[in-house]
Short mmCIF file of C-alpha atoms in Angstrom, two decimals:
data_model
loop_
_atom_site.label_atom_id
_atom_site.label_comp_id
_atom_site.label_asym_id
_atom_site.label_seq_id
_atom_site.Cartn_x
_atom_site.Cartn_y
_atom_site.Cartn_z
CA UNK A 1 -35.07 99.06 -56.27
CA UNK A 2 -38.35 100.14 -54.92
CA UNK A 3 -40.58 101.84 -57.48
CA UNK A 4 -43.04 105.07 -57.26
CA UNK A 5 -45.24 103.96 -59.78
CA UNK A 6 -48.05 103.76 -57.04
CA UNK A 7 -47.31 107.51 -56.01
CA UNK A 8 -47.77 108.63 -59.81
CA UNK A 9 -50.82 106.65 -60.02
CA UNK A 10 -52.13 108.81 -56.94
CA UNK A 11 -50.85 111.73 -58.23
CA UNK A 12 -52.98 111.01 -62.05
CA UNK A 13 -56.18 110.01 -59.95
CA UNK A 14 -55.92 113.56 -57.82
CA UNK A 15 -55.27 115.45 -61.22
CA UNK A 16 -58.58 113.59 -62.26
CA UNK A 17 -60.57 114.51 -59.78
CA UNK A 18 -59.74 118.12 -59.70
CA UNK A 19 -60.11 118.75 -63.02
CA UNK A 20 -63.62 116.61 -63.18
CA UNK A 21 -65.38 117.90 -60.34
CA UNK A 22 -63.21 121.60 -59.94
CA UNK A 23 -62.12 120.56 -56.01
CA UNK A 24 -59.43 120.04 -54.29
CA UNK A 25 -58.03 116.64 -53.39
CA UNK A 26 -56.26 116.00 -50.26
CA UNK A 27 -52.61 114.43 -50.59
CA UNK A 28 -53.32 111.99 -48.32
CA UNK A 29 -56.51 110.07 -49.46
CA UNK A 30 -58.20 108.88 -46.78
CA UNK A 31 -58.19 105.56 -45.45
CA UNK A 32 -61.69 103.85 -46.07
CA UNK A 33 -62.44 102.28 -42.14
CA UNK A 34 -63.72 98.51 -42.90
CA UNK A 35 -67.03 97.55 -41.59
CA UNK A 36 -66.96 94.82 -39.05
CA UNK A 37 -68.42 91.54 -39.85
CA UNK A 38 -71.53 90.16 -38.09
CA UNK A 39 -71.03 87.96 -35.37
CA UNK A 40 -72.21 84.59 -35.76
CA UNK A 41 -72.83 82.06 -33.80
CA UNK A 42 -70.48 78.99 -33.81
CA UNK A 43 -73.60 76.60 -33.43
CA UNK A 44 -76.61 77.39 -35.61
CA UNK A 45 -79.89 75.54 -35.38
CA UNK A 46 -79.95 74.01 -39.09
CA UNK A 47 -83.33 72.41 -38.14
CA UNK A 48 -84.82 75.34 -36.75
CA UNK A 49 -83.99 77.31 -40.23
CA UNK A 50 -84.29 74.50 -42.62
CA UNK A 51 -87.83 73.54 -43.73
CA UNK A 52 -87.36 69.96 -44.70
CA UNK A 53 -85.35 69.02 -41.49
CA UNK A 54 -87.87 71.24 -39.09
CA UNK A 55 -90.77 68.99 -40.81
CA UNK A 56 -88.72 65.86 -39.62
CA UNK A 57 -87.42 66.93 -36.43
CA UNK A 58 -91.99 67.54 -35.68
CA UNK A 59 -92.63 64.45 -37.06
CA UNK A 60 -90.15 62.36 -34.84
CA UNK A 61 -91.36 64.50 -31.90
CA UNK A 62 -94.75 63.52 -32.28
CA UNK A 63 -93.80 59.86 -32.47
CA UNK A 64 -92.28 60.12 -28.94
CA UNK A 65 -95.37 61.67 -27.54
CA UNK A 66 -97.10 58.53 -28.97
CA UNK A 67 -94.67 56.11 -27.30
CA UNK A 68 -92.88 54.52 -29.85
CA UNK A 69 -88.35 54.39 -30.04
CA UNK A 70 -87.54 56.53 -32.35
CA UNK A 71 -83.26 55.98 -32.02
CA UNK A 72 -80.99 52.85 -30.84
CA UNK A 73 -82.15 51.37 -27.56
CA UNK A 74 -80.26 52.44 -24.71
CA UNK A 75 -78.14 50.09 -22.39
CA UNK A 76 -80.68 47.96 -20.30
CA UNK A 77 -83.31 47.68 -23.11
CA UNK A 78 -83.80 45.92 -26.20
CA UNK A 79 -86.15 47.49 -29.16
CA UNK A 80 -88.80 44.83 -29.83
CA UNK A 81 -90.98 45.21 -33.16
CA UNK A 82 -94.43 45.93 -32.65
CA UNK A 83 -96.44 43.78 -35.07
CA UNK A 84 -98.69 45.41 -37.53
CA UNK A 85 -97.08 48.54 -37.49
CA UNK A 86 -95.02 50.30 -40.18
CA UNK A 87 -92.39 53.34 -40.35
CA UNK A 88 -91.54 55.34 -43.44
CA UNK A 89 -89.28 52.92 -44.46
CA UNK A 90 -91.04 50.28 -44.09
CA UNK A 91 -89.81 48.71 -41.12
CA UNK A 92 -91.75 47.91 -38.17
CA UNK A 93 -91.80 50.76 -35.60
CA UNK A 94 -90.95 49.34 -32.09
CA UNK A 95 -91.14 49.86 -28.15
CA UNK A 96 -88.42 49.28 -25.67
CA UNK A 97 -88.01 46.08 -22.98
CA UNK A 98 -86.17 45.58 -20.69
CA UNK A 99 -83.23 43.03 -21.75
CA UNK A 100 -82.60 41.16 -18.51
CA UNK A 101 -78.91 40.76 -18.90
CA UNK A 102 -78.48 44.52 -18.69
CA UNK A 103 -81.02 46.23 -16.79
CA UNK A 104 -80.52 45.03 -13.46
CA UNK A 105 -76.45 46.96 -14.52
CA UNK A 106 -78.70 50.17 -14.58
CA UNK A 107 -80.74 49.79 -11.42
CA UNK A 108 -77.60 49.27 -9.72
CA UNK A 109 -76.14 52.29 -11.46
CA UNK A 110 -78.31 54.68 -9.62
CA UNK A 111 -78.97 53.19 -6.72
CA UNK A 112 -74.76 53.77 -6.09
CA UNK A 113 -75.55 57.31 -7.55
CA UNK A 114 -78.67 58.00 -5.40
CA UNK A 115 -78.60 56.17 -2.25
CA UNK A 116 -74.84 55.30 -1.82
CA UNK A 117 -73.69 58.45 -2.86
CA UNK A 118 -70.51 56.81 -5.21
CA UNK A 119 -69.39 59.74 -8.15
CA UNK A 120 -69.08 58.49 -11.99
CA UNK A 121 -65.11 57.46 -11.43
CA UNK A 122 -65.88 55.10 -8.23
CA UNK A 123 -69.15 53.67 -10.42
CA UNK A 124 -66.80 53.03 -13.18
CA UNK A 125 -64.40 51.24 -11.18
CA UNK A 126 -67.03 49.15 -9.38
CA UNK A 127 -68.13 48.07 -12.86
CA UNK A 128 -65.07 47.11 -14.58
CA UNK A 129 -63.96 45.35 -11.35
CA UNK A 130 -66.75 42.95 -12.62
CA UNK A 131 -67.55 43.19 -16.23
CA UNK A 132 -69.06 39.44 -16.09
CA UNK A 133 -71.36 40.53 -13.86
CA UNK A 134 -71.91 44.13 -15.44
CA UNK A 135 -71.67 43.56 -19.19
CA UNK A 136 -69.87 47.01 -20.74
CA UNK A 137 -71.47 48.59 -23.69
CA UNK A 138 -70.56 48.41 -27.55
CA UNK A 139 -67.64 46.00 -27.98
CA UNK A 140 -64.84 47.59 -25.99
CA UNK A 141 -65.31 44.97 -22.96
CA UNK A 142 -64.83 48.15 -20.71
CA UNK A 143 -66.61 50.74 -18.84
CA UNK A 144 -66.19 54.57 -19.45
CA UNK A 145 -67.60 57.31 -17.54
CA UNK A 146 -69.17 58.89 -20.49
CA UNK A 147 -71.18 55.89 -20.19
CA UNK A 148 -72.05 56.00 -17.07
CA UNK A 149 -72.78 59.31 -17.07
CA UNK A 150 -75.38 58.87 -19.81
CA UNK A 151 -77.46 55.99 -18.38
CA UNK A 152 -77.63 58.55 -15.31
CA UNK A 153 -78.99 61.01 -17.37
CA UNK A 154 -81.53 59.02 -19.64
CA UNK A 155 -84.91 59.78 -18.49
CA UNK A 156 -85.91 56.84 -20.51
CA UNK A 157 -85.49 54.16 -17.51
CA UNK A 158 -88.06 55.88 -15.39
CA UNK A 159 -90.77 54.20 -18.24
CA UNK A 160 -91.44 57.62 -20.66
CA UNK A 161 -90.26 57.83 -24.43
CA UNK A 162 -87.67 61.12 -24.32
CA UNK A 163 -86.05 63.40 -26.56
CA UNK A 164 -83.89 66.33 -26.52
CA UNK A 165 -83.16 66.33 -22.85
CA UNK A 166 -79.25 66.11 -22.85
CA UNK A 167 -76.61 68.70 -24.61
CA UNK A 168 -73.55 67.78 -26.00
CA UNK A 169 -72.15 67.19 -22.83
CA UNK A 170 -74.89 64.85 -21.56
CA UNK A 171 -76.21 67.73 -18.99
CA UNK A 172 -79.87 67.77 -19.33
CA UNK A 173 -81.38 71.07 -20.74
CA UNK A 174 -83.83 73.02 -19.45
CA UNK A 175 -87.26 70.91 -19.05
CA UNK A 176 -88.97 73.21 -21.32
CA UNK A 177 -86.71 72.12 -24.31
CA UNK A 178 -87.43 67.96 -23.58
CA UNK A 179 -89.81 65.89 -25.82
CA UNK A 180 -91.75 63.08 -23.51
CA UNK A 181 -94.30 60.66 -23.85
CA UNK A 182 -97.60 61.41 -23.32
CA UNK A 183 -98.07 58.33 -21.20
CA UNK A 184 -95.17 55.35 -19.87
CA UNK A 185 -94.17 53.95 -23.13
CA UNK A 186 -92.39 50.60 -21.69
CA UNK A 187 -91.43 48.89 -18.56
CA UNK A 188 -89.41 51.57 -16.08
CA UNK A 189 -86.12 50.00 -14.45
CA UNK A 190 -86.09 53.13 -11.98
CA UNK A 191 -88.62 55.50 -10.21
CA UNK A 192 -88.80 59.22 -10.91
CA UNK A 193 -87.79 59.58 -7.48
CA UNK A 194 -84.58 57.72 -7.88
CA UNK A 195 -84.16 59.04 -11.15
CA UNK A 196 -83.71 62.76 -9.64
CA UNK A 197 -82.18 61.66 -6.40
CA UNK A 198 -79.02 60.95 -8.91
CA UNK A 199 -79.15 64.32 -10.07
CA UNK A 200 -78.35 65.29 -7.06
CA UNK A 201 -77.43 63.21 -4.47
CA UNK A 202 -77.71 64.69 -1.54
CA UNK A 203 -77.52 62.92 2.52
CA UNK A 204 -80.84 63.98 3.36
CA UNK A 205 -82.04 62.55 -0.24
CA UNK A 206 -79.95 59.06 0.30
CA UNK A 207 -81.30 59.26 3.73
CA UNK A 208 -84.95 59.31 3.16
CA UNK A 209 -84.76 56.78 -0.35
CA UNK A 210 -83.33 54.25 1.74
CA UNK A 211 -86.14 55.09 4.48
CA UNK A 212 -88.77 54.57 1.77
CA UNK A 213 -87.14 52.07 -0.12
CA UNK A 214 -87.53 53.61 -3.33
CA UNK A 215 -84.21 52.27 -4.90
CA UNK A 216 -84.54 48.59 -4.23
CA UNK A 217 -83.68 46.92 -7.32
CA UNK A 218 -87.09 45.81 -9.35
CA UNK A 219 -87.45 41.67 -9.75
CA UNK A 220 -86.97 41.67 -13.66
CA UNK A 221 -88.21 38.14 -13.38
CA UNK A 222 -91.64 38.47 -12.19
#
């Protein structure tokens, strides 16, 4: 059976407040309204509020306006040491070159993009019609288009150190948010030029990169 010890515990606490403060106590006590939570943002900038990782994050942007790799060479280059040179762990720091296996795979990546006008699938498919010829990355033996969608997006091939360009989606940000090189930092595979023409391929852009013959694959070998 349902009990009314909760009414008689409302009716004691009225009976206490009347006779304490001499005033009148509705029946019904009111309802106290809750006070909505802050929003918060699903993705918070740790570095930007933690000291130690803010003092980090500066110090491995000012090694990429100086040149050096700071992260796993991208598909195309290999990370070569750079003798007399030490990080803070002790290893030596090191500069990207081109690894000439790979990088002609990226030359021909974007000049498909740029001046042929093929989209991500149709790349994919021409390189895993071929992997002998177009080694895949990792150890999978095949070509994805989240690959090929981030060698299109690396502005490391046009020669300049980068860092924070892409999102989680490997769109780049806004150019205000990117971390470059103060000078070319290595060997380019691609031109600027090319380099935006994939951005956004466009006839008139295809048109006038094959009339200046900007995307010609570079001779690795000279």
């Amino acid at each position: 059976m349902p009990t009314n010890r909760p009414n008689r515990l409302l009716q004691h606490l009225r009976h206490w407040l009347c006779t304490r403060h001499g005033q009148n106590v509705p029946r019904a006590l009111p309802v106290p309204r809750e006070r909505p939570l802050p929003e918060t943002s699903s993705k918070v900038d740790v570095t930007a509020e933690h000291p130690v990782l803010r003092r980090a994050s500066e110090a491995t942007a000012a090694l990429v306006r100086q040149g050096w790799n700071v992260h796993r060479a991208p598909y195309g280059y290999r990370a070569m040491d750079v003798a007399g040179t030490r990080s803070g762990s002790g290893k030596p720091r090191t500069r990207l070159t081109p690894d000439p296996l790979r990088a002609p795979v990226v030359q021909h990546i974007f000049y498909w993009r740029a001046v042929t006008g093929l989209d991500v699938d149709q790349i994919t498919q021409r390189l895993n019609n071929n992997p002998d010829r177009y080694p895949p990355p990792g150890t999978t033996g095949t070509w994805h288009d989240k690959a090929v969608t981030r060698i299109l997006t690396n502005l490391k091939y046009t020669g300049y150190q980068a860092l924070r360009t892409r999102d989680e989606s490997n769109r780049l940000r806004p150019a205000e948010q990117w971390v470059l090189s103060d000078h070319p930092a290595h060997r380019a595979l691609i031109t600027t030029a090319l380099f935006w023409a994939a951005q956004n391929p466009t006839t008139d852009t295809r048109r006038a990169l094959r009339h200046r013959l900007l995307a010609q694959p570079h001779d690795l070998s000279a």
